[in-house]
């Protein structure tokens, strides 16, 4: 999942429905929008169905999808003027916590619910439980700032050693071997990781565990476990550190790799290193498998693709909602908004915002599940 983008600002307005949706770079970076009616010049005709949606809706979570949410909010808010959407970025861990405490109507997370979290959700989903709905895909870019170096190839073992403090200088022999023509300076590596609990961190470390376990001896999770390095809040915080710090390297969703931030090409089992692009992430996500049961659609990603161009360091952001037991006053808005973002038009918004649409075989199941929310 930004993780981490093209953020389309939403109009802050007073209104009946507040949607604090999944994820952002800091807890104060919220966006609100309202809209209403059944049509809009901004959205494709018929692509947004407001139905009876109105009132107030709260959601929070993943920073990876913030820029996607912003784009969706602009379109949806223009069409549904009886609905106010208020996007409050908090991070995946905080979003799940708020949802399980009954504070939000849905959450956004770059990792599916743990079994104990799914069990806990039965307390807030009367007669049902929370389900994972994959909605946003995309590459996790490894951004770097090395003066005089415009292109850089790294493999999983080298990345793991950099973030584990085993490789400390940019002219290290392991980096030289992968980049024989690069003029690597004698410069200290400044590795930055997330300070907050993050689904992006979870996915980044899952990739390292799957591909370089001997160099990454950690169990993984939303909290950073390796010693050393420096930290920053949210995906935008990491991207900013890379922009302003010579020698920096970090990880964040591709949508945050703007304003000249260079990204690493990943060495895979294919003949050519894979670039961090939306299309290349889609190639990798297409080989993901649904491992959830019942209405849950959590995925298992393939971190070792052999297809040429497939970029394996990807994440999928889930919207987490009750399959049954949603509150009557928020259910219409939840279904209306999630129906739009999972629609063909909603998914088309992702590419322009540097995210990868969810493959057809999976998003079709997502739409069916949303239609059945009660």
Coordinates of C-alpha atoms in Angstrom, one line a residue:
X1 CA 0.0 0.0 0.0
X2 CA 1.6 5.8 -1.2
X3 CA 1.8 2.9 0.9
X4 CA 2.7 6.2 -0.4
X5 CA 0.3 10.6 -5.0
X6 CA -2.0 12.8 -6.6
X7 CA -4.1 14.3 -3.8
X8 CA -7.2 16.0 -5.0
X9 CA -8.3 18.3 -2.3
X10 CA -11.9 18.0 -1.1
X11 CA -14.0 21.0 -0.1
X12 CA -14.4 21.4 3.6
X13 CA -18.0 22.2 4.2
X14 CA -20.5 21.9 7.0
X15 CA -22.9 19.2 6.5
X16 CA -24.5 16.1 7.7
X17 CA -22.1 13.4 6.9
X18 CA -18.5 13.2 8.0
X19 CA -16.3 10.4 6.6
X20 CA -12.9 10.2 8.2
X21 CA -11.4 7.6 5.9
X22 CA -8.4 5.4 5.9
X23 CA -5.0 6.8 6.2
X24 CA -2.8 9.8 5.8
X25 CA 0.5 11.3 6.6
X26 CA -0.4 12.9 9.9
X27 CA -3.3 13.0 12.2
X28 CA -4.1 16.6 11.4
X29 CA -4.2 16.3 7.7
X30 CA -7.9 15.8 7.2
X31 CA -10.0 16.4 4.1
X32 CA -13.7 17.0 4.0
X33 CA -16.2 17.1 1.2
X34 CA -19.9 17.2 0.7
X35 CA -22.0 16.6 -2.2
X36 CA -25.5 15.5 -3.1
X37 CA -28.0 14.8 -5.8
X38 CA -27.8 12.1 -8.3
X39 CA -25.5 13.4 -11.0
X40 CA -22.4 15.6 -11.4
X41 CA -20.3 17.0 -14.2
X42 CA -17.2 15.8 -12.3
X43 CA -18.2 12.1 -12.3
X44 CA -19.1 9.9 -15.1
X45 CA -22.9 9.7 -15.5
X46 CA -24.4 7.0 -13.4
X47 CA -21.1 6.1 -11.8
X48 CA -22.0 7.5 -8.4
X49 CA -25.3 6.3 -6.9
X50 CA -26.2 8.3 -3.8
X51 CA -29.4 6.4 -3.1
X52 CA -30.5 7.4 0.4
X53 CA -27.1 8.3 1.7
X54 CA -27.0 11.2 4.1
X55 CA -26.1 12.1 7.6
X56 CA -22.7 11.6 9.3
X57 CA -20.0 8.9 8.6
X58 CA -16.6 8.6 10.3
X59 CA -13.7 6.4 9.1
X60 CA -9.9 6.4 9.5
X61 CA -6.8 4.4 8.8
X62 CA -4.1 3.8 6.2
X63 CA -1.9 6.6 5.1
X64 CA -1.1 4.7 1.9
X65 CA -4.4 5.4 0.3
X66 CA -4.9 9.0 1.4
X67 CA -4.3 10.4 -2.1
X68 CA -6.7 7.8 -3.6
X69 CA -9.3 8.8 -1.0
X70 CA -8.9 12.4 -1.8
X71 CA -9.5 11.7 -5.5
X72 CA -12.6 9.6 -4.7
X73 CA -13.9 12.2 -2.3
X74 CA -13.8 14.9 -4.9
X75 CA -15.9 12.9 -7.3
X76 CA -18.3 11.4 -4.8
X77 CA -18.8 14.7 -2.9
X78 CA -19.7 16.5 -6.2
X79 CA -22.4 14.0 -6.9
X80 CA -23.9 13.4 -3.4
X81 CA -24.5 16.8 -1.9
X82 CA -26.4 15.4 1.1
X83 CA -23.3 13.6 2.1
X84 CA -20.2 15.2 3.7
X85 CA -17.1 13.2 3.6
X86 CA -14.4 14.1 6.1
X87 CA -11.1 12.2 5.6
X88 CA -8.9 12.1 8.7
X89 CA -5.6 10.4 8.2
X90 CA -4.4 8.3 11.2
X91 CA -2.5 5.3 9.9
X92 CA -3.6 1.6 9.7
X93 CA -3.0 0.7 13.3
X94 CA -5.0 3.6 14.7
X95 CA -7.7 3.1 12.1
X96 CA -8.3 -0.5 13.1
X97 CA -8.3 0.5 16.8
X98 CA -10.9 3.2 16.2
X99 CA -13.1 0.9 14.2
X100 CA -12.9 -1.9 16.9
X101 CA -13.9 0.7 19.5
X102 CA -17.0 1.6 17.5
X103 CA -15.8 5.1 16.7
X104 CA -15.9 4.7 12.9
X105 CA -18.1 3.2 10.3
X106 CA -15.2 1.6 8.4
X107 CA -11.4 1.6 8.6
X108 CA -8.6 1.5 6.0
X109 CA -5.6 -0.8 6.6
X110 CA -2.7 -1.9 4.4
X111 CA -2.8 -5.3 6.2
X112 CA -5.8 -7.5 6.7
X113 CA -7.3 -8.0 10.1
X114 CA -5.6 -10.4 12.5
X115 CA -7.7 -13.3 13.7
X116 CA -8.0 -11.8 17.2
X117 CA -9.1 -8.4 15.6
X118 CA -11.7 -10.2 13.5
X119 CA -13.1 -11.9 16.6
X120 CA -13.1 -8.6 18.5
X121 CA -15.1 -6.9 15.7
X122 CA -18.1 -9.0 16.6
X123 CA -18.7 -6.7 19.5
X124 CA -19.3 -3.7 17.1
X125 CA -20.8 -5.7 14.2
X126 CA -24.0 -6.9 15.8
X127 CA -24.8 -10.3 14.4
X128 CA -21.8 -10.2 12.0
X129 CA -18.1 -9.4 11.9
X130 CA -15.6 -7.2 10.1
X131 CA -14.4 -8.2 6.6
X132 CA -11.4 -7.1 4.5
X133 CA -12.3 -5.5 1.2
X134 CA -9.2 -5.0 -1.1
X135 CA -9.7 -1.6 -2.7
X136 CA -6.3 0.1 -3.5
X137 CA -3.1 -1.5 -4.9
X138 CA 0.2 0.0 -5.6
X139 CA 4.0 -0.2 -5.4
X140 CA 5.9 0.7 -2.3
X141 CA 8.7 2.8 -3.7
X142 CA 12.2 2.8 -2.2
X143 CA 13.1 6.4 -2.5
X144 CA 16.7 7.6 -2.4
X145 CA 18.7 10.8 -2.4
X146 CA 22.3 10.1 -3.4
X147 CA 24.0 13.1 -5.1
X148 CA 25.2 12.3 -8.6
X149 CA 23.2 9.1 -8.8
X150 CA 20.1 9.1 -10.9
X151 CA 19.5 5.4 -11.2
X152 CA 20.0 2.7 -8.6
X153 CA 19.4 -1.1 -8.6
X154 CA 19.1 -3.0 -5.3
X155 CA 18.2 -6.6 -4.4
X156 CA 16.3 -7.7 -1.3
X157 CA 19.4 -8.7 0.6
X158 CA 21.1 -5.4 0.1
X159 CA 17.9 -3.5 1.1
X160 CA 17.6 -5.6 4.2
X161 CA 21.2 -4.9 5.2
X162 CA 20.8 -1.2 4.6
X163 CA 17.7 -0.9 6.8
X164 CA 19.2 -3.3 9.4
X165 CA 22.3 -1.1 9.7
X166 CA 24.7 -3.7 8.2
X167 CA 25.5 -1.6 5.2
X168 CA 26.3 2.0 6.3
X169 CA 27.9 3.7 3.3
X170 CA 26.7 4.3 -0.3
X171 CA 30.0 3.1 -1.8
X172 CA 29.7 -0.3 -0.1
X173 CA 30.9 -3.2 -2.3
X174 CA 27.4 -4.8 -2.3
X175 CA 25.9 -1.7 -3.8
X176 CA 28.8 -1.3 -6.2
X177 CA 28.3 -4.8 -7.5
X178 CA 24.7 -4.1 -8.4
X179 CA 25.5 -0.7 -9.9
X180 CA 28.9 -1.1 -11.6
X181 CA 28.5 2.1 -13.8
X182 CA 27.2 4.4 -11.0
X183 CA 29.4 6.9 -9.4
X184 CA 28.6 6.0 -5.8
X185 CA 30.0 8.6 -3.3
X186 CA 31.7 8.0 0.0
X187 CA 28.6 9.1 1.9
X188 CA 26.8 7.8 5.0
X189 CA 23.5 6.1 4.4
X190 CA 20.6 7.8 6.2
X191 CA 17.8 5.1 6.5
X192 CA 14.4 6.4 7.5
X193 CA 11.5 4.3 8.8
X194 CA 8.0 5.0 10.0
X195 CA 7.7 6.2 13.6
X196 CA 4.0 5.3 13.8
X197 CA 2.4 1.9 13.4
X198 CA 2.0 1.5 9.7
X199 CA 0.6 -1.0 7.2
X200 CA 3.2 0.2 4.8
X201 CA 5.9 -0.9 7.2
X202 CA 4.1 -4.2 7.6
X203 CA 4.1 -4.8 3.8
X204 CA 7.7 -3.6 3.4
X205 CA 9.0 -6.0 6.0
X206 CA 6.8 -8.8 4.7
X207 CA 8.7 -8.4 1.4
X208 CA 12.1 -8.6 3.2
X209 CA 11.0 -11.6 5.3
X210 CA 9.9 -13.4 2.2
X211 CA 12.9 -12.6 0.0
X212 CA 15.8 -12.0 2.4
X213 CA 15.0 -13.7 5.7
X214 CA 18.7 -14.3 6.6
X215 CA 19.3 -10.6 6.4
X216 CA 16.1 -9.6 8.1
X217 CA 15.7 -11.6 11.3
X218 CA 12.5 -10.0 12.5
X219 CA 8.9 -11.2 12.8
X220 CA 7.4 -8.2 11.0
X221 CA 4.3 -6.2 11.8
X222 CA 3.1 -2.6 11.7
X223 CA 5.7 -1.4 14.2
X224 CA 9.3 -1.0 13.1
X225 CA 11.5 -3.6 14.8
X226 CA 15.1 -3.1 13.5
X227 CA 17.5 -1.1 15.6
X228 CA 19.1 2.2 14.5
X229 CA 18.1 4.4 11.6
X230 CA 15.9 7.5 11.9
X231 CA 12.1 7.8 11.9
X232 CA 9.4 10.1 10.6
X233 CA 5.6 10.3 10.9
X234 CA 3.6 9.0 8.0
X235 CA 4.4 8.4 4.3
X236 CA 4.7 12.1 3.6
X237 CA 7.1 12.5 6.5
X238 CA 9.4 9.9 5.1
X239 CA 9.2 11.3 1.5
X240 CA 10.1 14.8 2.9
X241 CA 13.1 13.4 4.7
X242 CA 14.4 11.8 1.5
X243 CA 13.9 15.1 -0.4
X244 CA 15.9 17.1 2.0
X245 CA 18.6 14.7 3.3
X246 CA 21.6 13.8 1.2
X247 CA 22.3 10.1 1.6
X248 CA 18.7 9.3 2.6
X249 CA 16.7 6.2 1.7
X250 CA 13.2 5.2 2.8
X251 CA 10.0 3.5 1.7
X252 CA 6.6 4.9 0.9
X253 CA 3.8 4.5 -1.6
X254 CA 4.7 5.6 -5.2
X255 CA 2.2 8.4 -5.0
X256 CA 4.5 10.2 -2.5
X257 CA 7.6 9.9 -4.8
X258 CA 7.0 13.3 -6.4
X259 CA 9.0 16.5 -6.8
X260 CA 12.1 14.7 -8.1
X261 CA 12.3 11.8 -5.6
X262 CA 14.2 9.0 -7.3
X263 CA 13.2 5.4 -6.8
X264 CA 15.1 2.1 -6.7
X265 CA 14.7 -0.6 -9.4
X266 CA 14.3 -4.0 -7.7
X267 CA 16.4 -7.0 -8.8
X268 CA 14.1 -10.0 -9.2
X269 CA 14.3 -13.4 -10.8
X270 CA 13.4 -11.8 -14.1
X271 CA 16.2 -10.8 -16.5
X272 CA 15.7 -7.0 -16.0
X273 CA 15.3 -5.1 -12.7
X274 CA 11.7 -4.1 -12.1
X275 CA 10.8 -0.4 -11.9
X276 CA 8.3 1.0 -9.4
X277 CA 5.4 1.8 -11.7
X278 CA 1.7 1.3 -11.4
X279 CA 1.6 -1.1 -14.3
X280 CA 4.4 -3.2 -12.9
X281 CA 2.7 -3.4 -9.5
X282 CA -0.5 -4.5 -11.2
X283 CA 1.5 -7.4 -12.8
X284 CA 2.6 -8.5 -9.4
X285 CA -0.8 -8.1 -7.7
X286 CA -2.5 -10.1 -10.4
X287 CA -0.9 -13.2 -9.0
X288 CA -2.2 -12.6 -5.5
X289 CA -4.6 -15.2 -4.1
X290 CA -7.7 -14.7 -2.0
X291 CA -7.1 -16.4 1.3
X292 CA -10.0 -15.0 3.3
X293 CA -13.0 -17.1 4.1
X294 CA -16.7 -16.3 3.6
X295 CA -17.1 -12.6 2.8
X296 CA -13.6 -11.8 3.8
X297 CA -11.4 -11.1 0.8
X298 CA -7.9 -10.8 2.3
X299 CA -5.1 -11.6 -0.1
X300 CA -1.7 -13.3 -0.1
X301 CA 0.7 -11.4 -2.3
X302 CA 3.4 -13.0 -4.4
X303 CA 6.8 -11.4 -3.4
X304 CA 8.8 -13.6 -5.8
X305 CA 7.3 -13.0 -9.3
X306 CA 9.2 -14.3 -12.3
X307 CA 7.3 -12.2 -14.9
X308 CA 9.4 -9.6 -16.7
X309 CA 8.6 -6.2 -15.2
X310 CA 6.6 -7.4 -12.2
X311 CA 7.4 -5.2 -9.3
X312 CA 7.1 -7.3 -6.1
X313 CA 7.2 -4.7 -3.4
X314 CA 3.5 -3.9 -3.4
X315 CA 0.7 -3.4 -0.9
X316 CA -3.0 -3.7 -1.0
X317 CA -5.1 -1.4 1.1
X318 CA -8.3 -2.8 2.5
X319 CA -11.5 -1.1 3.6
X320 CA -12.7 -2.9 6.7
X321 CA -16.4 -2.9 7.4
X322 CA -19.0 -5.0 9.1
X323 CA -20.6 -7.6 6.9
X324 CA -23.7 -7.4 9.1
X325 CA -24.7 -5.2 12.0
X326 CA -23.9 -1.8 10.5
X327 CA -25.6 1.1 12.1
X328 CA -28.8 2.1 10.3
X329 CA -27.9 5.8 10.1
X330 CA -24.5 5.1 8.4
X331 CA -25.2 2.0 6.3
X332 CA -26.6 3.8 3.2
X333 CA -23.5 6.1 3.1
X334 CA -21.0 3.3 3.7
X335 CA -22.6 1.2 0.9
X336 CA -22.9 4.2 -1.5
X337 CA -19.3 5.4 -1.0
X338 CA -17.7 2.0 -1.1
X339 CA -19.8 1.0 -4.1
X340 CA -18.5 4.0 -6.0
X341 CA -14.8 3.5 -5.1
X342 CA -15.0 -0.2 -6.1
X343 CA -16.9 0.7 -9.4
X344 CA -15.2 0.8 -12.7
X345 CA -15.1 4.6 -12.6
X346 CA -13.8 4.6 -9.1
X347 CA -11.0 2.2 -9.9
X348 CA -10.0 4.3 -12.9
X349 CA -9.3 7.2 -10.6
X350 CA -6.4 5.2 -9.1
X351 CA -4.1 5.1 -12.1
X352 CA -4.1 8.9 -12.3
X353 CA -3.2 9.0 -8.6
X354 CA -0.2 6.6 -9.0
X355 CA -2.0 3.6 -7.6
X356 CA -2.9 0.2 -9.1
X357 CA -6.5 -0.8 -9.6
X358 CA -7.5 -4.1 -8.0
X359 CA -7.6 -6.9 -10.7
X360 CA -11.1 -7.6 -12.2
X361 CA -11.4 -11.1 -10.7
X362 CA -11.0 -9.7 -7.2
X363 CA -12.8 -6.3 -7.4
X364 CA -15.9 -8.1 -8.8
X365 CA -16.1 -10.1 -5.5
X366 CA -15.6 -6.9 -3.6
X367 CA -18.6 -5.3 -5.3
X368 CA -20.7 -8.3 -4.5
X369 CA -19.8 -8.2 -0.9
X370 CA -20.5 -4.5 -0.6
X371 CA -23.9 -4.9 -2.2
X372 CA -24.7 -7.4 0.6
X373 CA -23.6 -5.3 3.6
X374 CA -26.4 -5.0 6.1

